Short mmCIF file of C-alpha atoms in Angstrom, two decimals:
data_model
loop_
_atom_site.label_atom_id
_atom_site.label_comp_id
_atom_site.label_asym_id
_atom_site.label_seq_id
_atom_site.Cartn_x
_atom_site.Cartn_y
_atom_site.Cartn_z
CA MET E 1 74.16 127.36 94.82
CA ILE E 2 75.81 125.03 92.06
CA GLU E 3 73.04 122.41 90.62
CA LEU E 4 73.99 119.03 91.98
CA ALA E 5 71.64 116.20 90.89
CA THR E 6 68.00 117.01 90.78
CA PRO E 7 66.61 115.77 94.28
CA THR E 8 65.22 112.57 94.34
CA ARG E 9 62.95 111.48 97.24
CA ALA E 10 64.66 107.88 97.39
CA SER E 11 62.84 106.14 100.50
CA LEU E 12 65.39 104.21 102.99
CA GLU E 13 64.15 102.02 105.78
CA SER E 14 65.33 99.18 107.97
CA ARG E 15 63.18 96.50 108.56
CA GLU E 16 64.12 93.57 111.40
CA LEU E 17 67.92 94.47 110.64
CA ASN E 18 70.07 92.15 112.73
CA ALA E 19 73.96 92.29 112.30
CA TYR E 20 76.92 90.07 113.24
CA TYR E 21 80.52 90.09 113.24
CA GLY E 22 81.18 86.53 113.58
CA ASP E 23 79.74 85.32 116.69
CA HIS E 24 78.72 88.97 118.01
CA HIS E 25 75.67 89.82 117.69
CA ALA E 26 76.12 93.95 117.11
CA LEU E 27 72.54 95.01 115.72
CA ALA E 28 69.54 93.30 117.03
CA ASP E 29 66.13 94.04 115.11
CA VAL E 30 66.26 97.54 114.20
CA THR E 31 63.51 98.80 112.13
CA LEU E 32 63.56 102.21 111.17
CA ALA E 33 62.36 104.46 108.18
CA PHE E 34 64.54 107.66 107.19
CA ARG E 35 62.67 110.67 106.27
CA PRO E 36 63.79 111.44 102.63
CA LEU E 37 65.46 114.87 101.90
CA ALA E 38 66.44 115.41 105.67
CA VAL E 39 68.74 114.62 108.29
CA THR E 40 68.50 111.47 110.62
CA ALA E 41 70.91 111.39 113.26
CA LEU E 42 71.80 108.14 114.95
CA ILE E 43 73.05 108.74 118.50
CA GLY E 44 73.82 106.74 121.56
CA PRO E 45 77.14 105.48 123.98
CA SER E 46 80.10 103.95 121.84
CA GLY E 47 79.55 100.08 121.21
CA CYS E 48 75.44 100.70 120.72
CA GLY E 49 75.64 99.84 116.99
CA LYS E 50 75.11 103.18 115.68
CA THR E 51 78.18 102.86 113.25
CA THR E 52 77.31 99.22 112.51
CA PHE E 53 73.93 100.22 111.74
CA LEU E 54 75.09 102.83 108.94
CA ARG E 55 77.49 100.45 107.60
CA THR E 56 74.98 97.85 106.93
CA LEU E 57 72.93 100.72 105.00
CA ASN E 58 75.43 100.68 102.00
CA ARG E 59 76.13 97.02 102.75
CA ILE E 60 80.19 98.00 103.47
CA HIS E 61 79.54 96.04 107.07
CA GLU E 62 79.63 92.98 104.93
CA ILE E 63 83.56 93.52 103.53
CA ALA E 64 84.67 92.59 107.09
CA SER E 65 85.41 88.88 107.38
CA GLY E 66 82.61 86.79 109.29
CA ALA E 67 80.37 89.90 108.87
CA ARG E 68 76.64 89.06 108.06
CA VAL E 69 73.25 90.66 107.93
CA THR E 70 69.91 89.53 108.54
CA GLY E 71 66.34 91.50 107.79
CA GLN E 72 65.72 94.10 104.91
CA VAL E 73 67.32 97.37 104.09
CA LEU E 74 64.56 98.88 101.58
CA LEU E 75 65.87 101.36 99.52
CA ASP E 76 62.55 102.66 97.22
CA GLU E 77 60.93 99.51 98.59
CA GLU E 78 63.52 97.37 97.15
CA ASN E 79 65.44 95.08 99.57
CA VAL E 80 69.37 95.70 99.10
CA TYR E 81 70.08 92.61 100.76
CA ASP E 82 68.10 90.69 97.92
CA PRO E 83 70.63 88.40 96.19
CA SER E 84 69.71 89.98 93.03
CA VAL E 85 71.29 93.57 94.12
CA ASP E 86 74.75 94.28 92.81
CA PRO E 87 76.31 96.05 95.97
CA ILE E 88 78.53 98.05 93.54
CA ALA E 89 75.27 99.94 91.96
CA LEU E 90 74.00 100.25 95.47
CA ARG E 91 76.78 102.41 96.57
CA ARG E 92 76.71 104.49 94.05
CA ARG E 93 72.99 105.51 95.04
CA VAL E 94 73.93 105.49 98.93
CA GLY E 95 77.53 107.42 99.41
CA MET E 96 79.34 107.54 102.94
CA VAL E 97 81.84 109.76 104.43
CA PHE E 98 84.05 108.57 106.87
CA GLN E 99 85.17 109.46 110.67
CA ARG E 100 88.27 110.32 109.48
CA PRO E 101 89.10 112.29 106.36
CA ASN E 102 90.77 109.23 103.97
CA PRO E 103 91.56 110.79 101.05
CA PHE E 104 93.21 108.65 98.69
CA PRO E 105 97.12 109.79 98.89
CA THR E 106 98.35 108.90 95.50
CA LEU E 107 95.59 110.88 93.71
CA SER E 108 95.64 114.32 92.99
CA ILE E 109 92.79 116.56 94.63
CA ALA E 110 91.03 116.51 91.37
CA ASP E 111 91.58 112.78 90.60
CA ASN E 112 90.24 112.07 94.27
CA VAL E 113 86.76 113.91 93.52
CA SER E 114 86.66 112.42 89.84
CA SER E 115 87.46 108.78 91.41
CA GLY E 116 83.96 107.11 91.80
CA LEU E 117 83.25 108.71 88.15
CA THR E 118 83.62 106.02 85.70
CA LYS E 119 81.45 106.81 82.52
CA LEU E 120 82.38 110.77 82.21
CA ARG E 121 85.43 111.51 80.05
CA GLY E 122 87.25 114.76 79.41
CA GLU E 123 85.43 118.10 79.78
CA LYS E 124 82.45 116.69 81.46
CA ARG E 125 84.73 114.97 84.11
CA GLN E 126 86.30 118.09 84.81
CA GLU E 127 82.96 119.89 85.15
CA ALA E 128 81.90 117.40 87.71
CA VAL E 129 84.82 117.76 89.84
CA GLU E 130 84.11 121.56 89.64
CA ARG E 131 80.84 121.01 90.56
CA ALA E 132 81.18 118.67 93.39
CA LEU E 133 83.81 120.84 95.01
CA ARG E 134 81.64 124.09 94.70
CA ALA E 135 79.15 121.89 96.29
CA VAL E 136 81.32 121.52 99.62
CA GLY E 137 82.40 125.16 99.47
CA LEU E 138 86.42 123.44 98.48
CA TRP E 139 86.49 124.95 94.87
CA ASP E 140 88.09 128.74 95.77
CA GLU E 141 90.53 126.84 97.97
CA VAL E 142 91.75 124.10 95.83
CA SER E 143 90.86 125.30 92.20
CA ASP E 144 94.82 126.98 91.64
CA ARG E 145 96.11 123.40 92.81
CA LEU E 146 93.78 120.80 91.48
CA ARG E 147 96.72 118.90 90.48
CA SER E 148 98.81 118.47 93.61
CA SER E 149 98.42 115.90 96.31
CA PRO E 150 95.29 116.09 98.98
CA LEU E 151 97.48 115.19 101.93
CA ALA E 152 98.67 119.28 102.20
CA LEU E 153 95.25 120.00 102.71
CA SER E 154 94.18 120.71 106.14
CA GLY E 155 92.08 118.06 108.11
CA GLY E 156 88.56 120.21 107.57
CA GLN E 157 89.59 120.40 103.77
CA GLN E 158 90.37 116.93 103.56
CA GLN E 159 86.87 116.22 104.86
CA ARG E 160 85.16 118.37 102.74
CA LEU E 161 87.35 116.82 99.70
CA CYS E 162 86.02 113.44 100.86
CA MET E 163 82.50 114.84 100.59
CA ALA E 164 83.04 115.95 97.19
CA ARG E 165 84.16 112.52 96.22
CA ALA E 166 80.86 111.09 97.44
CA LEU E 167 78.76 113.63 95.89
CA ALA E 168 80.54 113.51 92.30
CA VAL E 169 78.99 110.04 92.03
CA GLU E 170 75.38 111.78 92.48
CA PRO E 171 74.30 109.40 95.36
CA GLU E 172 70.76 109.76 96.67
CA VAL E 173 71.56 109.10 100.15
CA LEU E 174 74.74 109.93 102.04
CA LEU E 175 75.80 108.21 105.33
CA MET E 176 78.03 109.57 107.43
CA ASP E 177 80.13 108.22 110.58
CA GLU E 178 81.05 110.65 112.70
CA PRO E 179 82.31 112.77 110.14
CA THR E 180 83.56 115.71 112.47
CA SER E 181 85.24 113.80 114.99
CA ALA E 182 88.74 114.01 113.93
CA LEU E 183 88.47 117.64 113.07
CA ASP E 184 88.76 120.99 114.92
CA PRO E 185 85.48 122.80 116.09
CA ILE E 186 85.80 125.55 113.18
CA SER E 187 86.25 123.00 110.88
CA SER E 188 83.38 120.85 112.13
CA ALA E 189 81.29 123.99 111.83
CA ASN E 190 81.91 124.07 108.40
CA ILE E 191 80.87 120.52 107.83
CA GLU E 192 77.78 120.96 110.03
CA GLU E 193 76.92 124.08 107.74
CA LEU E 194 77.43 121.99 104.64
CA ILE E 195 75.32 119.03 105.92
CA ARG E 196 72.35 121.57 106.66
CA ARG E 197 72.85 123.02 103.17
CA LEU E 198 72.84 119.59 101.49
CA SER E 199 69.88 118.43 103.27
CA ASP E 200 67.33 119.64 100.63
CA ARG E 201 69.36 117.63 98.14
CA TYR E 202 70.01 114.27 99.70
CA THR E 203 68.59 111.85 102.34
CA ILE E 204 71.43 112.33 105.05
CA VAL E 205 72.08 110.02 108.10
CA ILE E 206 74.97 110.82 110.34
CA VAL E 207 76.33 108.84 112.95
CA THR E 208 77.46 111.43 116.27
CA HIS E 209 78.73 110.91 119.48
CA ASN E 210 78.13 114.51 120.14
CA MET E 211 74.45 115.19 121.26
CA GLN E 212 74.65 119.09 120.50
CA GLN E 213 75.71 118.06 117.11
CA ALA E 214 72.77 116.02 116.69
CA ALA E 215 70.70 118.97 117.90
CA ARG E 216 72.17 121.38 115.26
CA VAL E 217 71.98 119.47 112.29
CA SER E 218 69.25 116.85 112.41
CA ASP E 219 65.60 116.88 111.62
CA PHE E 220 65.38 113.41 113.12
CA THR E 221 66.74 111.73 115.86
CA ALA E 222 66.87 107.93 116.81
CA PHE E 223 68.49 106.78 120.01
CA MET E 224 70.10 103.50 120.44
CA LEU E 225 71.70 101.53 122.96
CA ALA E 226 73.22 98.12 123.51
CA ASP E 227 71.29 95.81 125.55
CA GLU E 228 72.65 93.29 128.24
CA SER E 229 74.28 91.14 125.51
CA GLY E 230 76.18 93.73 124.15
CA SER E 231 73.58 94.15 120.80
CA GLY E 232 72.68 97.07 119.54
CA ARG E 233 68.83 97.96 119.78
CA LEU E 234 66.85 101.18 118.62
CA ILE E 235 65.59 102.55 121.55
CA GLU E 236 63.49 105.55 120.06
CA SER E 237 63.24 107.75 117.19
CA ASN E 238 61.42 110.74 116.77
CA GLU E 239 61.77 114.44 115.51
CA THR E 240 65.03 116.13 116.82
CA ASN E 241 62.72 118.31 119.29
CA GLN E 242 60.90 115.47 120.76
CA ILE E 243 63.81 113.17 121.32
CA PHE E 244 65.94 116.06 123.34
CA PHE E 245 62.65 118.16 124.75
CA HIS E 246 60.12 115.26 125.06
CA PRO E 247 61.90 111.81 125.05
CA GLN E 248 59.57 108.84 125.33
CA ASP E 249 61.86 106.44 126.91
CA ARG E 250 63.68 106.96 130.09
CA ARG E 251 66.62 105.21 128.79
CA THR E 252 66.67 108.24 126.18
CA GLU E 253 66.19 110.77 129.05
CA ASP E 254 68.93 109.66 131.01
CA TYR E 255 71.12 109.63 127.90
CA ILE E 256 70.26 113.14 126.57
CA SER E 257 70.46 114.62 129.86
CA GLY E 258 74.08 113.04 130.44
CA ARG E 259 73.22 110.54 133.17
CA PHE E 260 75.38 108.07 131.32
CA GLY E 261 77.18 107.53 127.82
CA MET W 1 119.88 87.44 148.69
CA LYS W 2 122.39 88.23 146.26
CA SER W 3 124.30 91.70 147.09
CA TYR W 4 123.88 94.45 144.98
CA ARG W 5 127.40 94.22 143.94
CA SER W 6 127.64 90.72 142.36
CA ARG W 7 123.96 91.63 140.70
CA ARG W 8 126.22 94.64 139.11
CA ILE W 9 129.22 92.40 138.03
CA ALA W 10 127.10 89.99 136.61
CA ASP W 11 125.05 92.74 134.83
CA ALA W 12 128.41 94.25 133.34
CA VAL W 13 129.43 90.52 131.94
CA GLY W 14 126.02 90.14 130.19
CA VAL W 15 125.89 93.48 128.86
CA THR W 16 129.63 93.34 127.97
CA TRP W 17 129.41 89.65 126.50
CA SER W 18 126.44 90.99 124.20
CA PHE W 19 128.23 93.82 122.90
CA LEU W 20 131.16 91.54 122.00
CA CYS W 21 128.93 89.49 119.87
CA ALA W 22 127.52 92.14 118.07
CA PHE W 23 131.25 93.77 117.50
CA LEU W 24 132.14 89.89 116.42
CA ALA W 25 128.92 89.83 114.11
CA ALA W 26 129.79 93.34 112.32
CA ALA W 27 133.39 92.53 112.49
CA VAL W 28 132.93 89.19 110.32
CA LEU W 29 130.91 91.14 107.58
CA LEU W 30 133.43 94.11 107.29
CA ILE W 31 136.45 91.81 107.25
CA ILE W 32 134.46 89.80 104.51
CA LEU W 33 133.96 93.10 102.55
CA GLY W 34 137.21 94.54 103.21
CA TYR W 35 138.92 91.38 102.13
CA ILE W 36 137.00 91.34 98.50
CA VAL W 37 137.88 94.90 98.41
CA VAL W 38 141.60 94.47 98.83
CA LYS W 39 141.56 91.45 96.56
CA GLY W 40 139.28 92.53 93.97
CA ALA W 41 140.43 96.10 93.38
CA ALA W 42 143.50 94.87 91.98
CA ALA W 43 141.49 93.09 89.20
CA ILE W 44 139.23 96.28 88.11
CA ASN W 45 139.89 98.12 85.25
CA TRP W 46 138.12 99.50 82.50
CA GLN W 47 139.20 96.39 80.24
CA PHE W 48 137.90 94.06 82.88
CA LEU W 49 134.68 95.48 82.71
CA THR W 50 134.44 96.02 78.85
CA GLN W 51 135.95 92.93 77.66
CA LEU W 52 135.33 89.28 77.14
CA PRO W 53 137.13 86.50 78.76
CA HIS W 54 140.22 85.76 77.23
CA PRO W 55 141.08 82.29 76.44
CA VAL W 56 142.62 80.19 79.13
CA GLY W 57 146.07 80.96 79.88
CA ILE W 58 146.36 84.61 78.25
CA GLU W 59 146.71 87.24 80.38
CA GLY W 60 143.76 90.24 80.56
CA GLY W 61 140.19 89.96 79.40
CA GLY W 62 137.04 90.83 81.33
CA VAL W 63 133.73 89.68 82.61
CA ALA W 64 131.55 92.16 80.32
CA ASN W 65 129.63 89.29 79.11
CA GLY W 66 128.92 88.00 82.62
CA ILE W 67 127.52 91.56 83.76
CA VAL W 68 125.36 91.84 80.80
CA GLY W 69 124.10 87.99 81.58
CA SER W 70 123.60 88.81 84.94
CA ILE W 71 121.32 91.79 84.09
CA ILE W 72 119.53 89.39 81.40
CA THR W 73 119.08 86.58 84.08
CA VAL W 74 117.75 88.52 86.91
CA GLY W 75 115.81 91.01 84.14
CA ILE W 76 113.89 87.93 82.96
CA ALA W 77 113.13 86.71 86.30
CA VAL W 78 111.87 89.77 87.47
CA LEU W 79 109.57 89.62 84.73
CA ILE W 80 108.38 86.41 85.32
CA ALA W 81 108.11 86.70 89.16
CA SER W 82 106.96 90.04 90.10
CA PRO W 83 103.51 89.94 88.58
CA ILE W 84 102.64 86.21 89.94
CA GLY W 85 104.25 87.39 93.56
CA ILE W 86 102.89 90.68 93.77
CA MET W 87 99.00 89.81 92.85
CA THR W 88 99.80 86.63 95.11
CA GLY W 89 100.79 89.26 97.86
CA LEU W 90 97.62 91.17 97.21
CA TYR W 91 95.48 88.13 97.48
CA LEU W 92 96.94 86.99 100.28
CA ALA W 93 96.31 90.71 101.87
CA LEU W 94 92.52 90.97 100.60
CA PHE W 95 91.49 87.65 101.34
CA SER W 96 93.63 86.80 104.62
CA ARG W 97 91.46 84.19 106.43
CA GLY W 98 90.08 81.43 103.63
CA GLY W 99 91.68 78.44 104.01
CA PHE W 100 93.11 78.46 100.44
CA ALA W 101 94.91 81.76 101.55
CA SER W 102 96.60 80.15 104.74
CA THR W 103 97.50 77.24 102.30
CA VAL W 104 99.55 79.62 99.48
CA ARG W 105 101.07 81.23 102.50
CA PHE W 106 102.32 78.01 104.08
CA LEU W 107 103.59 76.74 100.53
CA SER W 108 105.03 80.12 100.00
CA ASP W 109 107.25 79.54 103.36
CA VAL W 110 107.92 76.27 102.38
CA LEU W 111 109.49 77.39 99.16
CA SER W 112 111.67 80.04 100.58
CA GLY W 113 113.44 77.17 102.75
CA ILE W 114 114.37 74.85 99.68
CA PRO W 115 117.64 75.15 98.86
CA SER W 116 118.50 77.08 95.49
CA ILE W 117 120.78 74.10 94.29
CA THR W 118 117.19 72.16 94.56
CA ILE W 119 115.28 74.72 92.36
CA GLY W 120 118.18 74.76 89.83
CA LEU W 121 117.95 70.95 89.52
CA PHE W 122 114.01 71.49 88.87
CA ALA W 123 114.48 74.00 86.55
CA TYR W 124 117.29 71.87 84.73
CA ALA W 125 114.67 68.97 84.71
CA LEU W 126 112.18 70.82 83.36
CA LEU W 127 113.88 73.26 80.62
CA VAL W 128 117.33 71.75 79.85
CA ALA W 129 116.86 68.03 80.23
CA PRO W 130 113.88 67.87 77.70
CA PHE W 131 115.67 70.11 75.34
CA LYS W 132 118.97 68.84 75.75
CA HIS W 133 120.34 72.48 75.81
CA PHE W 134 121.41 75.13 78.45
CA SER W 135 119.78 78.18 78.65
CA ALA W 136 119.79 81.68 80.40
CA LEU W 137 116.18 81.11 80.39
CA SER W 138 116.14 78.21 82.46
CA ALA W 139 118.37 80.19 85.18
CA SER W 140 115.89 83.03 84.83
CA PHE W 141 113.14 80.38 85.69
CA ALA W 142 115.14 79.34 88.55
CA PHE W 143 115.65 82.89 89.61
CA ALA W 144 112.22 83.46 89.70
CA VAL W 145 111.10 80.55 91.55
CA LEU W 146 113.82 81.84 94.22
CA MET W 147 112.25 85.60 94.32
CA LEU W 148 108.66 84.30 94.80
CA PRO W 149 108.28 83.70 98.05
CA LEU W 150 110.23 86.78 99.04
CA LEU W 151 108.08 88.85 96.81
CA VAL W 152 104.60 87.58 97.99
CA ARG W 153 105.48 87.82 101.73
CA THR W 154 106.80 91.84 101.09
CA SER W 155 103.82 92.51 98.95
CA GLU W 156 101.58 90.99 101.42
CA GLU W 157 102.86 93.02 104.17
CA ALA W 158 103.34 96.28 102.03
CA ILE W 159 99.49 95.79 100.83
CA ARG W 160 98.23 95.09 104.30
CA SER W 161 99.86 98.04 105.87
CA VAL W 162 97.63 100.62 103.86
CA PRO W 163 95.20 101.68 106.00
CA ARG W 164 91.71 99.92 105.77
CA ALA W 165 89.89 103.33 105.69
CA ILE W 166 91.42 103.73 102.25
CA LEU W 167 90.09 100.50 100.99
CA GLU W 168 86.80 101.29 102.44
CA GLY W 169 86.69 104.45 100.90
CA ALA W 170 87.05 103.32 97.26
CA LEU W 171 84.41 100.49 97.75
CA ALA W 172 82.05 103.22 99.27
CA LEU W 173 82.47 105.03 95.98
CA GLY W 174 80.99 101.85 94.54
CA MET W 175 84.46 100.76 92.70
CA THR W 176 84.53 97.03 92.68
CA THR W 177 87.29 95.23 95.02
CA PHE W 178 89.39 94.80 92.37
CA ARG W 179 89.48 98.01 90.98
CA SER W 180 89.59 99.80 94.70
CA THR W 181 92.79 97.57 95.02
CA LEU W 182 94.29 98.01 91.97
CA ARG W 183 93.73 101.85 91.48
CA ILE W 184 93.74 102.92 95.20
CA VAL W 185 95.46 100.78 97.46
CA LEU W 186 98.31 99.29 95.05
CA PRO W 187 99.92 102.99 94.55
CA VAL W 188 99.99 103.36 98.06
CA ALA W 189 101.97 100.03 98.67
CA TRP W 190 104.01 100.64 95.68
CA PRO W 191 107.48 101.77 97.33
CA SER W 192 107.15 99.11 99.80
CA ILE W 193 106.55 96.55 97.52
CA VAL W 194 109.64 97.83 94.99
CA THR W 195 111.77 97.80 98.10
CA GLY W 196 110.80 93.93 98.20
CA LEU W 197 111.41 93.38 94.77
CA LEU W 198 115.04 95.09 94.81
CA LEU W 199 116.10 92.97 98.02
CA ALA W 200 114.70 90.01 96.25
CA ILE W 201 117.07 91.06 93.27
CA ALA W 202 119.82 91.62 95.73
CA ARG W 203 119.31 87.98 96.82
CA VAL W 204 119.24 85.99 93.77
CA ALA W 205 121.63 88.21 92.04
CA GLY W 206 124.63 86.54 93.90
CA GLU W 207 122.93 82.92 93.64
CA THR W 208 125.50 80.22 91.73
CA ALA W 209 124.38 76.92 92.35
CA PRO W 210 121.19 76.85 90.41
CA LEU W 211 123.36 78.36 87.34
CA LEU W 212 125.73 75.51 87.15
CA PHE W 213 123.05 73.35 85.06
CA THR W 214 120.84 75.92 83.69
CA ALA W 215 122.68 79.41 82.30
CA PHE W 216 126.03 76.84 82.40
CA GLY W 217 128.38 80.00 81.35
CA SER W 218 129.83 81.21 78.12
CA PRO W 219 133.16 82.94 76.83
CA PHE W 220 131.55 84.61 74.18
CA TRP W 221 128.98 87.31 73.97
CA GLU W 222 125.63 86.04 74.27
CA LEU W 223 122.23 88.13 74.10
CA ASN W 224 119.85 85.47 72.91
CA PRO W 225 118.23 83.80 76.54
CA THR W 226 117.67 80.62 74.89
CA ASN W 227 121.40 79.85 74.66
CA PRO W 228 123.72 79.34 77.95
CA MET W 229 125.03 82.42 79.02
CA ALA W 230 127.72 83.96 81.21
CA VAL W 231 126.60 85.25 84.59
CA LEU W 232 128.64 87.22 86.90
CA SER W 233 128.16 84.75 89.97
CA LEU W 234 129.05 81.71 87.70
CA GLN W 235 132.23 83.49 86.58
CA VAL W 236 133.15 84.04 90.22
CA PHE W 237 133.24 80.25 90.81
CA THR W 238 134.75 79.00 87.64
CA TYR W 239 137.60 81.72 87.78
CA ALA W 240 137.85 80.91 91.58
CA ILE W 241 138.57 77.20 90.87
CA SER W 242 140.94 77.54 88.08
CA PRO W 243 144.45 76.80 88.30
CA TYR W 244 145.57 80.02 86.51
CA ARG W 245 146.57 82.80 88.80
CA SER W 246 145.21 85.53 86.61
CA GLN W 247 141.67 84.05 86.71
CA ASN W 248 141.75 83.56 90.67
CA VAL W 249 142.55 87.67 90.60
CA GLN W 250 139.45 88.10 88.26
CA SER W 251 137.18 85.88 90.33
CA TRP W 252 137.90 88.28 93.38
CA GLY W 253 136.77 91.29 90.87
CA ALA W 254 133.90 89.56 89.71
CA ALA W 255 133.05 88.96 93.42
CA LEU W 256 133.44 92.86 93.89
CA LEU W 257 131.44 93.82 91.47
CA LEU W 258 128.41 91.72 92.92
CA VAL W 259 129.19 93.05 96.39
CA VAL W 260 128.74 96.44 94.97
CA ALA W 261 125.96 95.79 93.09
CA VAL W 262 124.02 94.34 95.92
CA LEU W 263 124.73 96.97 98.41
CA ALA W 264 123.86 99.19 96.17
CA LEU W 265 120.24 97.51 95.70
CA ASN W 266 120.07 97.66 99.45
CA LEU W 267 120.89 101.30 100.10
CA LEU W 268 118.26 101.72 96.95
CA ALA W 269 115.57 99.89 99.00
CA ARG W 270 116.29 101.63 102.12
CA VAL W 271 116.35 105.15 100.97
CA LEU W 272 112.85 104.06 99.19
CA LEU W 273 111.60 103.01 102.34
CA ARG W 274 112.50 106.15 104.23
CA THR W 275 111.08 108.38 101.35
CA ARG W 276 107.73 106.23 101.93
CA ILE W 277 107.69 106.59 105.59
CA ARG W 278 108.26 110.15 105.21
CA ALA W 279 105.40 110.22 103.05
CA ALA W 280 103.04 108.69 105.11
CA PRO W 281 100.34 110.93 106.90
#
């Protein structure tokens, strides 16, 4: 395994977090502490606010017009919604991988990986690109065409490229929004294996609508559900085994056993 | 209840009528193009493309200074209008909801409806009258104002059509909004923006009214944009109303050159747009 950033035990938690899109109260009173250097899965039916919750953690939620947040997200005890916090600096510590692979179409494969690197130049920059590509197991597949377009890669390769791009910045937390939902089963399995491997270096939060995936990749699982007014709430969170085999809440049990959603 | 037969007849009449209208519209364009080609081709030869106009009444001569003048005036207009137009489009695409953005969009629409001669008059009042001197620069200014609303609209559309996920991907890496847009989003939108620019050039290249009291025209080689300058579209106008038959023929020739240039720009824009569509995932 190629050395990436030294693992840091960044603590991440939300307290009484509420998120809104205009008048819509999308997320209500979510308080959840993520275990450092572990994978936490956010599960729940469509519209339960899991993606919104994920997007509040790196403050990408707020770029939508009419979007706002109340409550706190604490990264190493510091509220990221404090006016003194620069969202740019925050997003360099909290990386994100999206639902569909979104490589930058006009940049080469190498430039995609290095696009978030502002300080490194020359050889150091190339090393960072190689390191990130090796970390996602893509180096051997693309090392001979680093200068070509990422659009020629398969969907799974593109998604790993996007992961490499996020890792190159050396974040401490990695947020993943249904990262395999647009991929075929084999590519999905690759990504899941990668997530497992990365979990000893990063605090990972993954949104998934696939319960088997949550069971396979996560150490902890948080179950969310929308209330009558459509606001997403955290129902229950625990070690993944506990959630799947001994859910405490009736609604969690119903969801896990496939009774709805 | 109407019979099936009478409905069929009404339908056939409607379809035929709309076909005839479409045919007429296409025919008008083809007739104009054909007429210009027939009339203008006679004037076009090497001399016409490379020589200065001859003094009135003397046969021969060309519109070389007008060709160069068109390129200079339109070129300067592009330099003025494209940074402003593209950045405005970018602003509108990114901050679409604000009151200021909708005001800008409205003003831009109003501007696109203002007659070109009015804009020429404005350029005259601003850049000609105070200096008591006609200039190509004042014409470029008028052209730039005419191009601006077109550029704003096409750039906004082009940038808006870039998938949001691409901007979010850049922001999530800790890039600033400005850097994300300039480095990541703008290059994706670039072919569409250039297409819009080409169409805007095609649109102003044939403008004549604002030139009457800005570029004014010149019988000489003039490369200095602070002086009066010959422009192709202006030559079409002055030669057309000239009492000399030889100049009337040259007017058709100059018109043909303009039509060919505009056609070429339109074709280029289409080709660009097609490659863009093919490149999109």
